[in-house]
């Protein structure tokens, strides 16, 4: 069986087993789903669903997302724990 045939078999099997899978991540189109999936790779879907509304209110497409500053994005996603961490004054 070739790689292509294996991939087609897997796809057909998954389609049969899960014809209409639930997507727990809140999204409105393929772009927002992609962003949510990337974020959820590092934490829970529940946490991602808490921050994506704020992020997508500012930028729900690549054109608007690139206009956001790194700091703005960092402020929004830092609660996910994937963009570094804050060191409190008590740490020093």
Coordinates of C-alpha atoms in Angstrom, one line a residue:
X1 CA 0.0 0.0 0.0
X2 CA 1.4 3.4 -1.0
X3 CA 1.5 6.4 1.3
X4 CA -1.2 8.0 -0.7
X5 CA -3.4 4.9 -0.3
X6 CA -2.7 4.7 3.4
X7 CA -3.7 8.4 3.8
X8 CA -6.9 7.8 1.8
X9 CA -7.7 4.8 3.9
X10 CA -7.2 6.7 7.2
X11 CA -9.3 9.6 5.9
X12 CA -12.1 7.4 4.8
X13 CA -12.1 5.5 8.1
X14 CA -12.1 8.8 10.1
X15 CA -14.9 10.1 8.0
X16 CA -17.0 7.0 8.6
X17 CA -16.3 7.0 12.4
X18 CA -16.7 10.7 12.9
X19 CA -18.9 12.1 10.1
X20 CA -19.7 15.4 11.9
X21 CA -17.0 15.9 14.6
X22 CA -17.5 18.7 17.2
X23 CA -15.0 21.4 17.1
X24 CA -14.8 22.8 20.7
X25 CA -12.8 25.8 19.7
X26 CA -14.9 28.9 19.0
X27 CA -14.2 30.2 15.5
X28 CA -16.1 31.7 12.5
X29 CA -13.9 30.7 9.5
X30 CA -10.8 28.7 8.6
X31 CA -8.5 31.5 9.7
X32 CA -9.9 31.9 13.2
X33 CA -9.9 28.2 13.6
X34 CA -6.3 28.0 12.6
X35 CA -5.3 30.6 15.1
X36 CA -7.3 28.9 17.8
X37 CA -5.8 25.5 17.0
X38 CA -2.3 27.0 17.2
X39 CA -3.0 28.5 20.6
X40 CA -4.7 25.4 21.9
X41 CA -1.7 23.2 21.1
X42 CA -0.1 24.6 24.3
X43 CA -3.1 24.8 26.7
X44 CA -6.8 23.8 27.0
X45 CA -9.5 24.7 24.5
X46 CA -11.5 26.2 27.3
X47 CA -8.7 28.7 28.0
X48 CA -8.3 29.5 24.3
X49 CA -12.0 30.2 24.1
X50 CA -11.7 32.7 26.9
X51 CA -9.1 34.9 25.0
X52 CA -9.9 34.5 21.3
X53 CA -13.0 36.7 21.4
X54 CA -10.8 39.6 22.5
X55 CA -8.1 38.8 20.0
X56 CA -10.6 38.3 17.1
X57 CA -12.4 41.5 18.0
X58 CA -9.2 43.3 17.1
X59 CA -8.1 41.1 14.3
X60 CA -10.0 38.2 12.8
X61 CA -8.1 38.0 9.5
X62 CA -4.5 38.0 8.5
X63 CA -4.6 41.6 7.2
X64 CA -5.7 43.0 10.5
X65 CA -3.6 40.6 12.6
X66 CA -0.4 41.8 11.0
X67 CA -1.3 45.3 12.0
X68 CA -1.3 44.5 15.7
X69 CA 1.8 45.1 17.7
X70 CA 3.6 42.2 19.3
X71 CA 2.9 43.8 22.7
X72 CA -0.9 43.9 22.0
X73 CA -0.9 40.2 21.0
X74 CA 1.3 39.4 24.0
X75 CA -1.1 41.1 26.4
X76 CA -4.0 39.1 25.1
X77 CA -2.4 35.7 24.9
X78 CA -0.2 35.8 28.0
X79 CA -2.9 34.3 30.2
X80 CA -2.5 31.1 28.1
X81 CA 1.0 30.8 29.5
X82 CA 2.6 30.4 26.1
X83 CA 4.2 33.8 25.7
X84 CA 6.8 33.9 28.3
X85 CA 5.9 34.7 31.9
X86 CA 5.9 37.7 34.2
X87 CA 8.3 37.9 37.0
X88 CA 6.9 39.6 40.0
X89 CA 8.8 42.1 42.1
X90 CA 8.9 39.5 44.9
X91 CA 11.0 37.2 42.7
X92 CA 14.0 39.6 43.1

